[in-house]
PDB file of C-alpha atoms and ligand atoms in Angstrom:
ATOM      1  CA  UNK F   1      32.218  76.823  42.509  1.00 46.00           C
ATOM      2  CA  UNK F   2      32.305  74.111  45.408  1.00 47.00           C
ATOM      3  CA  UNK F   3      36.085  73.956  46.971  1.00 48.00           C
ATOM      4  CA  UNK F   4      38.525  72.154  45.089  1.00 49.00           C
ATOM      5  CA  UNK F   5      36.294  70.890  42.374  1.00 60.00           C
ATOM      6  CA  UNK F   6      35.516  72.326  38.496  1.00 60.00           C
ATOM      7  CA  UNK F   7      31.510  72.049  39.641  1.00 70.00           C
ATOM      8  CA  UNK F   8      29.668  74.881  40.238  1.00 74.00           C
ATOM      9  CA  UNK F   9      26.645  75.069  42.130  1.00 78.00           C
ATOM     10  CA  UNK F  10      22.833  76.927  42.281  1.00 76.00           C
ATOM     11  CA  UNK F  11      20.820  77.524  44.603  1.00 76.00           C
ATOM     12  CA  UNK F  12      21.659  74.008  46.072  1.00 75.00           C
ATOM     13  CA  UNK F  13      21.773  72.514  42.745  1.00 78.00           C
ATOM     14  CA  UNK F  14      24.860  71.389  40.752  1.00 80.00           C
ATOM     15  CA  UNK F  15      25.371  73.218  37.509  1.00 88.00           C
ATOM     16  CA  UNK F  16      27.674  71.710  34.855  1.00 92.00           C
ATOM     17  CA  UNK F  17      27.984  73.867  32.042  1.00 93.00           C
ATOM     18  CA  UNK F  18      29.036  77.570  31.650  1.00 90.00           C
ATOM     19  CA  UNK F  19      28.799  79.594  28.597  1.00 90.00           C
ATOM     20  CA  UNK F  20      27.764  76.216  26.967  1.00 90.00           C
ATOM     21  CA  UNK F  21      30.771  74.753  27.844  1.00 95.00           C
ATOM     22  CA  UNK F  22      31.773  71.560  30.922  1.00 94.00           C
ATOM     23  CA  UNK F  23      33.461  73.007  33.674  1.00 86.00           C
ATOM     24  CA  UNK F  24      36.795  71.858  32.764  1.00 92.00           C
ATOM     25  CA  UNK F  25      36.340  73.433  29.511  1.00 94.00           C
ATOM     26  CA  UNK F  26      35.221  70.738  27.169  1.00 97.00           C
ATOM     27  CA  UNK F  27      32.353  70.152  24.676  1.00 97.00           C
ATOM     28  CA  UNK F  28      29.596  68.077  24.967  1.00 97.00           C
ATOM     29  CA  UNK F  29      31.087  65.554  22.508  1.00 98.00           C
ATOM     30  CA  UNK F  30      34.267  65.679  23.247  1.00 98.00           C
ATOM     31  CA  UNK F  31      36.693  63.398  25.041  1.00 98.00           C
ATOM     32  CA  UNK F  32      39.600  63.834  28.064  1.00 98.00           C
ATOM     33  CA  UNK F  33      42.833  64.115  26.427  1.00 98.00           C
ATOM     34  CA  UNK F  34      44.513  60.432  25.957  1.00 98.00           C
ATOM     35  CA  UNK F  35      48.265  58.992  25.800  1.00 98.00           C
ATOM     36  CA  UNK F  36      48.832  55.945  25.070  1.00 98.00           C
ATOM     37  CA  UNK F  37      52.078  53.692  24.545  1.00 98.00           C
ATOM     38  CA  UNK F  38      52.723  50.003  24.362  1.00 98.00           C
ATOM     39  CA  UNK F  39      55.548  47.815  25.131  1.00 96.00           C
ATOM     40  CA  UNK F  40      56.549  49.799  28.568  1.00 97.00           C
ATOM     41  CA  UNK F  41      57.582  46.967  30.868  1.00 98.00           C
ATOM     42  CA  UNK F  42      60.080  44.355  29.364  1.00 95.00           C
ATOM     43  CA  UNK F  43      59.022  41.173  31.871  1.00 97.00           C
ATOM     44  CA  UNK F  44      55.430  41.292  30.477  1.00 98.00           C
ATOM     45  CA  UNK F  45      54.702  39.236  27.033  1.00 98.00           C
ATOM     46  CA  UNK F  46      52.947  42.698  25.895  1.00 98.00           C
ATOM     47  CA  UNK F  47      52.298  46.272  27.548  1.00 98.00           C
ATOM     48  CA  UNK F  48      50.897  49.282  27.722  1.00 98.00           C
ATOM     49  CA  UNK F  49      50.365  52.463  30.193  1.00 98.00           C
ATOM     50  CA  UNK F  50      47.706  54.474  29.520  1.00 98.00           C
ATOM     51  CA  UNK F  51      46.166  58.025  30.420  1.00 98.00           C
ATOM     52  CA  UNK F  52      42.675  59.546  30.474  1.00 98.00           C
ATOM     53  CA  UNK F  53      42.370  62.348  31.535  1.00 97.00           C
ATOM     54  CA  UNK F  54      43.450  61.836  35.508  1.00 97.00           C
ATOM     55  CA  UNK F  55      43.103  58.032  35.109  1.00 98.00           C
ATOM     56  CA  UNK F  56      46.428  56.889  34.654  1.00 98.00           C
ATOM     57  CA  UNK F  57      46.808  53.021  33.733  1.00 98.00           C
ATOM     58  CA  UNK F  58      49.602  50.367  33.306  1.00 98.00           C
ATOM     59  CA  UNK F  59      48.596  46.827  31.921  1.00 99.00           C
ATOM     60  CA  UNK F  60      50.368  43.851  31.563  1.00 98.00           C
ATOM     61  CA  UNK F  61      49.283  40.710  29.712  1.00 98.00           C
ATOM     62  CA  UNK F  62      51.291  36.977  29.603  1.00 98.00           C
ATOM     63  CA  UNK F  63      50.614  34.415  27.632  1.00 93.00           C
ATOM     64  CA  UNK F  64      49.303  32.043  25.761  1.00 96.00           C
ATOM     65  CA  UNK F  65      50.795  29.955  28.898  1.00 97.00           C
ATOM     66  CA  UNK F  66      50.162  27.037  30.887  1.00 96.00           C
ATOM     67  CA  UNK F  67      47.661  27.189  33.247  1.00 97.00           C
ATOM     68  CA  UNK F  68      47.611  26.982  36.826  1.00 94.00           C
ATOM     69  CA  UNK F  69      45.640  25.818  38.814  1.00 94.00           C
ATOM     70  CA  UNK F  70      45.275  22.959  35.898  1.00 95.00           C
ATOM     71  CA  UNK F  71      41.760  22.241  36.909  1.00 96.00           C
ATOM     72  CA  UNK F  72      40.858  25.433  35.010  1.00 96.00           C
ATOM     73  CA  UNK F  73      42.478  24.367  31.578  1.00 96.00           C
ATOM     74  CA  UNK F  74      40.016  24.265  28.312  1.00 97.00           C
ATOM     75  CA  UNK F  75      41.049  20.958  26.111  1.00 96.00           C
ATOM     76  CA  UNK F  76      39.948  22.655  22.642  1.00 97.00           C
ATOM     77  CA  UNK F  77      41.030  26.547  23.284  1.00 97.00           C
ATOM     78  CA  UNK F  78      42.580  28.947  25.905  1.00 98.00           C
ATOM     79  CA  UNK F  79      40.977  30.822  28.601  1.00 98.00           C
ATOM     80  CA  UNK F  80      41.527  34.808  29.490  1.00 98.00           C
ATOM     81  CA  UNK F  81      41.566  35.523  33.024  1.00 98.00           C
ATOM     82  CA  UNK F  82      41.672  39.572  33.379  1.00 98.00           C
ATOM     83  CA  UNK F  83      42.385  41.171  37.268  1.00 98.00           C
ATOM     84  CA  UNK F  84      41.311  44.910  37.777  1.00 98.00           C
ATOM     85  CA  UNK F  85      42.929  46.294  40.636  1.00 98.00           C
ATOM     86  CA  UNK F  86      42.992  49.991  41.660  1.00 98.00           C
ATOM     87  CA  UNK F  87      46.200  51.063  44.458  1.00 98.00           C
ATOM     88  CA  UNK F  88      45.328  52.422  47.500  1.00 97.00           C
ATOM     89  CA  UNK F  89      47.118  55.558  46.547  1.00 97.00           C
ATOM     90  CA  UNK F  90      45.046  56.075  43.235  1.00 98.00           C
ATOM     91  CA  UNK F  91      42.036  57.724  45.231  1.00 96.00           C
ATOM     92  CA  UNK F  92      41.497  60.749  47.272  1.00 94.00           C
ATOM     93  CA  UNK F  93      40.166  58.315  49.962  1.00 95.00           C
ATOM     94  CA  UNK F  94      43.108  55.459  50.545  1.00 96.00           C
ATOM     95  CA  UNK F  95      41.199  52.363  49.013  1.00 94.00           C
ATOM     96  CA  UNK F  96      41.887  49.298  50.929  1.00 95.00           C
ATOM     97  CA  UNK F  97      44.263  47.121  49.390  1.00 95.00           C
ATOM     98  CA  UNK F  98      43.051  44.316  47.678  1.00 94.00           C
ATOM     99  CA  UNK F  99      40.098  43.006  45.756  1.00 95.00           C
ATOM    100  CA  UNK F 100      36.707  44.302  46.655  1.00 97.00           C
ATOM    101  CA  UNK F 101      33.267  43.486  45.049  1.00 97.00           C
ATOM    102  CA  UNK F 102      33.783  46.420  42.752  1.00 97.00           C
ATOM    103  CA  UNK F 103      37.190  44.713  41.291  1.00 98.00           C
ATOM    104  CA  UNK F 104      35.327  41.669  41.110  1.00 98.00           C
ATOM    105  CA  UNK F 105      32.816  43.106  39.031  1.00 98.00           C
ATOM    106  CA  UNK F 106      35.252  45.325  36.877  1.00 98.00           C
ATOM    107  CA  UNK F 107      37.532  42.398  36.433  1.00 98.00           C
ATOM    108  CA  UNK F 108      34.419  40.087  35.342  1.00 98.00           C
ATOM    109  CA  UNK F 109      32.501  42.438  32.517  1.00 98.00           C
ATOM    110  CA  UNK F 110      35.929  42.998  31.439  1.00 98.00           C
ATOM    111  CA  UNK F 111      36.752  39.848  30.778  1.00 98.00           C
ATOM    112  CA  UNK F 112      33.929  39.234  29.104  1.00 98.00           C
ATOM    113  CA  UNK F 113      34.220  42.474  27.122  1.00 98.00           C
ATOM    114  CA  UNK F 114      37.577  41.221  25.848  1.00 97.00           C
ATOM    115  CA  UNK F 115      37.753  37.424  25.491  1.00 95.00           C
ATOM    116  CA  UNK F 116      35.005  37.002  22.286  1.00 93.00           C
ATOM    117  CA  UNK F 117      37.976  38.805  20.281  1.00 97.00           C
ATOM    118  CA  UNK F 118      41.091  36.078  21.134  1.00 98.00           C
ATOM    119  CA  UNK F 119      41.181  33.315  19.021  1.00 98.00           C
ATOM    120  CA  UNK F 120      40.913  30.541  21.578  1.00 97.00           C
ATOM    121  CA  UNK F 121      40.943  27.744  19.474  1.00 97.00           C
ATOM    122  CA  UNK F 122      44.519  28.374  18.382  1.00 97.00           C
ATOM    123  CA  UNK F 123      45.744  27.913  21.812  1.00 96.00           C
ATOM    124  CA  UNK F 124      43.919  24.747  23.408  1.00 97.00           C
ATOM    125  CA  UNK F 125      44.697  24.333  27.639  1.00 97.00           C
ATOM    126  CA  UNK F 126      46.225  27.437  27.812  1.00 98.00           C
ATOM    127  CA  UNK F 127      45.817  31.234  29.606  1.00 98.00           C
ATOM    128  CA  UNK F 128      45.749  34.482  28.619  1.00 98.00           C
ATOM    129  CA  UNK F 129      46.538  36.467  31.756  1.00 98.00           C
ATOM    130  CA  UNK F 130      45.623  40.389  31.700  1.00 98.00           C
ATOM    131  CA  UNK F 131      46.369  42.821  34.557  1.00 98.00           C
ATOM    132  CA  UNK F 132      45.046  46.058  34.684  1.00 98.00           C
ATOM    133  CA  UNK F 133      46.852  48.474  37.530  1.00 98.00           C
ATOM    134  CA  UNK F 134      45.161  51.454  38.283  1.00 98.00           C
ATOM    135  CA  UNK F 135      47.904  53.670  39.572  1.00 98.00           C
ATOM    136  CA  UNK F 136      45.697  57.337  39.568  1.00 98.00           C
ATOM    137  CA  UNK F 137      41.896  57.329  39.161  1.00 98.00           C
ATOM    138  CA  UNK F 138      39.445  60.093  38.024  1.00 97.00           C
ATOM    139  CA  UNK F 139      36.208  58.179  36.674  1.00 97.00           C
ATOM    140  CA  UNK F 140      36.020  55.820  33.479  1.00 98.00           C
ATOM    141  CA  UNK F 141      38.674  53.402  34.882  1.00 98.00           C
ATOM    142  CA  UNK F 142      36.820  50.364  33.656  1.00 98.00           C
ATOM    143  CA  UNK F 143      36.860  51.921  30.169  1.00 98.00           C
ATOM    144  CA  UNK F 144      40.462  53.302  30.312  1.00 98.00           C
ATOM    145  CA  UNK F 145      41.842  49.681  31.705  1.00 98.00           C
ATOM    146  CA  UNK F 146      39.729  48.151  28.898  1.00 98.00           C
ATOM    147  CA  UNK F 147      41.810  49.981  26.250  1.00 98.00           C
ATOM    148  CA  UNK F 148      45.134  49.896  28.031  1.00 99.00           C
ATOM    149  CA  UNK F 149      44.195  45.523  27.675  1.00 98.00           C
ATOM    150  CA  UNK F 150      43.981  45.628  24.412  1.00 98.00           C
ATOM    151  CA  UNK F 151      46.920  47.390  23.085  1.00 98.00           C
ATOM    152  CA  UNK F 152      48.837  45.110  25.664  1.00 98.00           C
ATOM    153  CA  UNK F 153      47.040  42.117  23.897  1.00 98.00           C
ATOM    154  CA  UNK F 154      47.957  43.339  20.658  1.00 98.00           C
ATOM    155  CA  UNK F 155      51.526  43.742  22.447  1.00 98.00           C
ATOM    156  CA  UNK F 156      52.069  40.445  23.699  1.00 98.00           C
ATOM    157  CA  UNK F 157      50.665  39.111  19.447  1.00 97.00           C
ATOM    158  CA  UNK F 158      47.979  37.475  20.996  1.00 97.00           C
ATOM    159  CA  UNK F 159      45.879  36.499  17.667  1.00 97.00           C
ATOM    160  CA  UNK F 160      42.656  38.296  17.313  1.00 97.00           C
ATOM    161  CA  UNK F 161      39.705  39.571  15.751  1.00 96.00           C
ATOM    162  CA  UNK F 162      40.685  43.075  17.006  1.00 97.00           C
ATOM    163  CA  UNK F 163      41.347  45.618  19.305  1.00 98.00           C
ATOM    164  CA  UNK F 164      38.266  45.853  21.761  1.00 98.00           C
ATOM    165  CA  UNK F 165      37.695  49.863  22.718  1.00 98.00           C
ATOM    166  CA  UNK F 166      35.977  51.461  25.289  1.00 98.00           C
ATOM    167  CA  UNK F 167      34.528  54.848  26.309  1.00 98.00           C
ATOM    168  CA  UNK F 168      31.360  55.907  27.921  1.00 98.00           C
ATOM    169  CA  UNK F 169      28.517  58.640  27.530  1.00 98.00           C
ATOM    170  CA  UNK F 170      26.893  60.214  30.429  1.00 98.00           C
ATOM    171  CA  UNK F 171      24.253  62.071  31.954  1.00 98.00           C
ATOM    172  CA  UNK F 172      24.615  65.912  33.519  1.00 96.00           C
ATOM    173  CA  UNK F 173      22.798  68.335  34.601  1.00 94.00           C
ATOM    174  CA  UNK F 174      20.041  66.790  31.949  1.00 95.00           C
ATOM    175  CA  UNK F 175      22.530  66.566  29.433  1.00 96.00           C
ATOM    176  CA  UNK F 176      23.929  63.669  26.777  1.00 98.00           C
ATOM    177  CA  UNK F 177      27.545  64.466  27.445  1.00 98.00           C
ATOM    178  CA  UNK F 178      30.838  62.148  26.123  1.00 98.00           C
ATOM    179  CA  UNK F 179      33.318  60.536  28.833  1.00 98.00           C
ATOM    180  CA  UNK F 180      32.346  61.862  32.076  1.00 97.00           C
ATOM    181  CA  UNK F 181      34.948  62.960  34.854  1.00 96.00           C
ATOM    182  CA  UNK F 182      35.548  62.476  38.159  1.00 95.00           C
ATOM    183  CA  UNK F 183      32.881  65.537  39.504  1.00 93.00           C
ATOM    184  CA  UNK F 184      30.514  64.337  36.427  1.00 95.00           C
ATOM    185  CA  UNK F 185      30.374  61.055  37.536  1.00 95.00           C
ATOM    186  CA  UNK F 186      29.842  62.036  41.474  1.00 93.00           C
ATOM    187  CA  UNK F 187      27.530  64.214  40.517  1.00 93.00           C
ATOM    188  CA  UNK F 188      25.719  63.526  37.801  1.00 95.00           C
ATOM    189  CA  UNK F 189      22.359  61.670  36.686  1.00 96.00           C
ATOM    190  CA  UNK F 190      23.658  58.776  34.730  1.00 98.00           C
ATOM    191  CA  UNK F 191      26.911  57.276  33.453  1.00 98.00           C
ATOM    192  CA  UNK F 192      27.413  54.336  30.582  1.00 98.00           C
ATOM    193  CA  UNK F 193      30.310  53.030  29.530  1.00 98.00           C
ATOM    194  CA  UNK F 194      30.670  50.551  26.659  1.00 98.00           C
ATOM    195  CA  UNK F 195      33.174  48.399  24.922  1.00 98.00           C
ATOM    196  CA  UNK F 196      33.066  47.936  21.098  1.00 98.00           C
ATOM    197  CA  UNK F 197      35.306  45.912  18.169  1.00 98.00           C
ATOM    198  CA  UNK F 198      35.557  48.716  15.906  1.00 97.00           C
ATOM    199  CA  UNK F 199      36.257  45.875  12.582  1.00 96.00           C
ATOM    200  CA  UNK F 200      33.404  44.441  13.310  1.00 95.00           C
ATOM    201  CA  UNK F 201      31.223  46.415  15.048  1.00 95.00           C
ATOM    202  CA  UNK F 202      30.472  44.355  17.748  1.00 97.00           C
ATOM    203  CA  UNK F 203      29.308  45.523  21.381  1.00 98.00           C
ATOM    204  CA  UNK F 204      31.092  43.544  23.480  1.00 98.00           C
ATOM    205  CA  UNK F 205      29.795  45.450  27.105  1.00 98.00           C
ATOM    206  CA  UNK F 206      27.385  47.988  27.848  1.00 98.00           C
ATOM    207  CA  UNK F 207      26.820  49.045  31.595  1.00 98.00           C
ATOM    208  CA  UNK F 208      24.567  51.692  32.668  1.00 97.00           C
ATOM    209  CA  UNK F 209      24.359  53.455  36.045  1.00 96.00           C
ATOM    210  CA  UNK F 210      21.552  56.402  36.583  1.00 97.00           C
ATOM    211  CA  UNK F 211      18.716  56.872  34.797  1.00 96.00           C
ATOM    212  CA  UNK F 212      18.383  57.623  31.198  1.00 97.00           C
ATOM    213  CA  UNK F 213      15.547  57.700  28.557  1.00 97.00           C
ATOM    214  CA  UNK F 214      15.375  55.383  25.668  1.00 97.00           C
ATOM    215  CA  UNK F 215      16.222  58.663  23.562  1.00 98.00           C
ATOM    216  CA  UNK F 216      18.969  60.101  25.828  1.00 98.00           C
ATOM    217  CA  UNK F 217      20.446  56.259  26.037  1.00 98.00           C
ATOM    218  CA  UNK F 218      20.777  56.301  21.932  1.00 98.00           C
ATOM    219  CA  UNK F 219      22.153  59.817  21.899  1.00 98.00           C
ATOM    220  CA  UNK F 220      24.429  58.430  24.507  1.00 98.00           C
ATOM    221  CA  UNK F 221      24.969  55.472  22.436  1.00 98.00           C
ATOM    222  CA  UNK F 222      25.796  57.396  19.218  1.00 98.00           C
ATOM    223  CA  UNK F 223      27.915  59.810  21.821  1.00 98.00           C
ATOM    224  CA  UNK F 224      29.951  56.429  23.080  1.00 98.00           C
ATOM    225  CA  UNK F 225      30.385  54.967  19.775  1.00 98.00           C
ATOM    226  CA  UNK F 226      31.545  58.261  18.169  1.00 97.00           C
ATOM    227  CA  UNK F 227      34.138  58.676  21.443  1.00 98.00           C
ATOM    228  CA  UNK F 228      35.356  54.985  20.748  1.00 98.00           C
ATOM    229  CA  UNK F 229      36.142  55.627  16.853  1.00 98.00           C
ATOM    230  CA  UNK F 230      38.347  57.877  18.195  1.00 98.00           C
ATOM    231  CA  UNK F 231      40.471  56.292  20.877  1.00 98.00           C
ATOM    232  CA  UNK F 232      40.702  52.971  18.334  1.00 98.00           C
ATOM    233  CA  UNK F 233      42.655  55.538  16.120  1.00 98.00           C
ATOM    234  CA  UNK F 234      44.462  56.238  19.207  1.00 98.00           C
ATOM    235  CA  UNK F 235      45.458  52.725  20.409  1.00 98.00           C
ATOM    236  CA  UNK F 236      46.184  51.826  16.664  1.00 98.00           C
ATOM    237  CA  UNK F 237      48.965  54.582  16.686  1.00 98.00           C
ATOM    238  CA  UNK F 238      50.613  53.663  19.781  1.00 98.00           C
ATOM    239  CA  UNK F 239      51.261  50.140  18.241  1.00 97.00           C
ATOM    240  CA  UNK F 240      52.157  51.088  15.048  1.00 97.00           C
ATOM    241  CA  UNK F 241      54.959  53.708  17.209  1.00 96.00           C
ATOM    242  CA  UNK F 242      55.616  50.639  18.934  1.00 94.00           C
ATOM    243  CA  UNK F 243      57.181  48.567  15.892  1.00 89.00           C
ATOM    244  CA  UNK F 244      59.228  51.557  14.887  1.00 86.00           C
ATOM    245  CA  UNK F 245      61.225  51.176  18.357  1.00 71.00           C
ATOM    246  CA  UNK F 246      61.758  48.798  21.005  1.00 61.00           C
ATOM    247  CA  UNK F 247      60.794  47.913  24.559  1.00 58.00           C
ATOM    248  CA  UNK F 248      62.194  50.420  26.904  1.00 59.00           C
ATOM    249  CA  UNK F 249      65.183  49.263  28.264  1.00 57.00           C
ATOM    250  CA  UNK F 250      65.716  46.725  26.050  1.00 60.00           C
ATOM    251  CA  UNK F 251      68.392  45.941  23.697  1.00 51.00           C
TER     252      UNK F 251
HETATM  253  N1  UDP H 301      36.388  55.761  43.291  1.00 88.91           N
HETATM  254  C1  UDP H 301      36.969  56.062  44.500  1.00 88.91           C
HETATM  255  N2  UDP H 301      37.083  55.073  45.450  1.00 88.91           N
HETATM  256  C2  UDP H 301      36.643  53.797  45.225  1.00 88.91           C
HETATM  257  C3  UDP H 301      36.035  53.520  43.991  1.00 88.91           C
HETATM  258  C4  UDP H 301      35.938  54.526  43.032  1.00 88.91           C
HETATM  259  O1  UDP H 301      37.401  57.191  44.719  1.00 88.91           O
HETATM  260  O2  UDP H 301      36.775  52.932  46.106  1.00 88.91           O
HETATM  261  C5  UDP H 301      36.313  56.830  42.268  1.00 88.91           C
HETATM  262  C6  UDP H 301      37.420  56.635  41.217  1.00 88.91           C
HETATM  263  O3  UDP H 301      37.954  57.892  40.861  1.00 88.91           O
HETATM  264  C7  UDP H 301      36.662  56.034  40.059  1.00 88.91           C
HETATM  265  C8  UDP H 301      35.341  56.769  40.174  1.00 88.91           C
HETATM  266  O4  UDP H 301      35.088  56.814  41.575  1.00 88.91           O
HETATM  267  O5  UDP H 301      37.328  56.238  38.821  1.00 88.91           O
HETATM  268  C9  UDP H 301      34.189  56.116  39.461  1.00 88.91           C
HETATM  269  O6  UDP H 301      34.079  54.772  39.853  1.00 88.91           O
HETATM  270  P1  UDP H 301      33.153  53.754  39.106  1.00 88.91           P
HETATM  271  O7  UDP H 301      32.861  52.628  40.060  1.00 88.91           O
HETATM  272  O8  UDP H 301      32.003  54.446  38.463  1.00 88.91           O
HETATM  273  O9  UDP H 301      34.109  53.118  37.969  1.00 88.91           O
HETATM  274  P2  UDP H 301      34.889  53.801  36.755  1.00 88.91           P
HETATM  275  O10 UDP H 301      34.087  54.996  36.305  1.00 88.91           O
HETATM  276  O11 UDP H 301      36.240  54.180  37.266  1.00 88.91           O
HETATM  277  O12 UDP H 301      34.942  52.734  35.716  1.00 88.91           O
END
């Protein structure tokens, strides 16, 4: 077992898997425990904080609102700006504060993995802000901030298609394994997360870093997909708790 970590380790080779089991005790196919609730901070049009495992998320969305700078309004429908940022203090090595190219990035394909579900049109020259906070991280923030978004989207009643999910499937120790952690994803041959509308079955992102084959990407596939049924179930229950109660510390 290497120091501080659930990875074990051969003969200068990792090793992820004992008695058929992942090292921190999970199946193959199964997922990192998940919380979810929405409508946790009572300034934000909608809410939610999330955990993943480690990952532990808070999002906030505004909107529809007017948008500033005004150069960047859309006459016929609204735009969705998303911002990915992880604290310095959610990492074992203090991040520098600030965006870097991997917020950029995060922030972009998430945007993108979220916007084809808002109904625009309804809401000409306007913005649909989302921030995703990433107060503890342990691998699959991307997919974790993804689904914290859209429960606050669905929080703030922005009108839309549906919820967008998100989960990825991974490669270890040769191995088609669901929602990788922190040592997985260090250590291991390939990771790919992907964001789905569950109504409609849409893919809305699919990254992939590693190297898979066409089979092991459509085992992972089937792996993701299965792993995003789930946490749609998930994010649907933490809204429906929502309308039983309030927002915390509100009236
Ligand atoms: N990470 C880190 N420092 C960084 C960036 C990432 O420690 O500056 C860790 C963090 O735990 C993150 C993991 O590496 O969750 C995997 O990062 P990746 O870029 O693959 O994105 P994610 O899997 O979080 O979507």
């Amino acid at each position: 077992m290497i120091e501080g970590s659930v990875l074990g380790m051969v003969d200068g080779v990792h090793t992820f898997f004992k008695d058929g089991l992942r090292l921190d005790g999970r199946k193959k196919d199964e997922l990192r425990p998940i919380k979810i609730k929405a409508g946790v901070l009572k300034r934000a049009d909608g809410s939610c904080y999330l955990e993943h495992g480690g990952n532990k998320i808070m999002a906030a969305v505004y909107g529809p609102r007017e948008v500033h700078p005004r150069h960047l309004q859309h006459p016929t429908r609204a735009i969705v700006r998303y911002r990915y940022n992880m604290a310095s203090f959610s990492v074992d090595e203090r991040k520098r504060p600030g965006p870097d190219r991997r917020s950029v990035e995060i922030s972009k394909i998430s945007r993108e993995a979220m916007e084809s579900v808002v109904l625009k049109e309804q809401f000409p020259k306007t913005v649909v802000d989302v921030f995703i906070e990433v107060l503890q991280s342990d691998a699959g923030t991307r997919a974790a901030g993804i689904n914290a978004a859209a429960v606050a989207m669905a929080d703030a009643g922005i009108p839309m298609k549906g919820l967008v999910t998100a989960c990825a499937a991974g490669k270890i120790g040769g191995e088609v394994v669901l929602d990788l952690c922190k040592e997985e994803d260090n250590y291991g041959e390939a990771d790919m997360p992907i964001a789905i509308v569950p109504r409609t079955g849409e893919i809305t992102m699919i990254q992939m870093d590693g190297h898979m084959t066409f089979d092991e990407f459509r085992e992972g596939l089937e792996l993701a997909l299965k792993g995003c049924r789930q946490i749609y179930e998930l994010q649907r229950e933490a809204l429906i708790e929502r309308y039983k109660s309030g927002v915390e510390g509100e009236e």
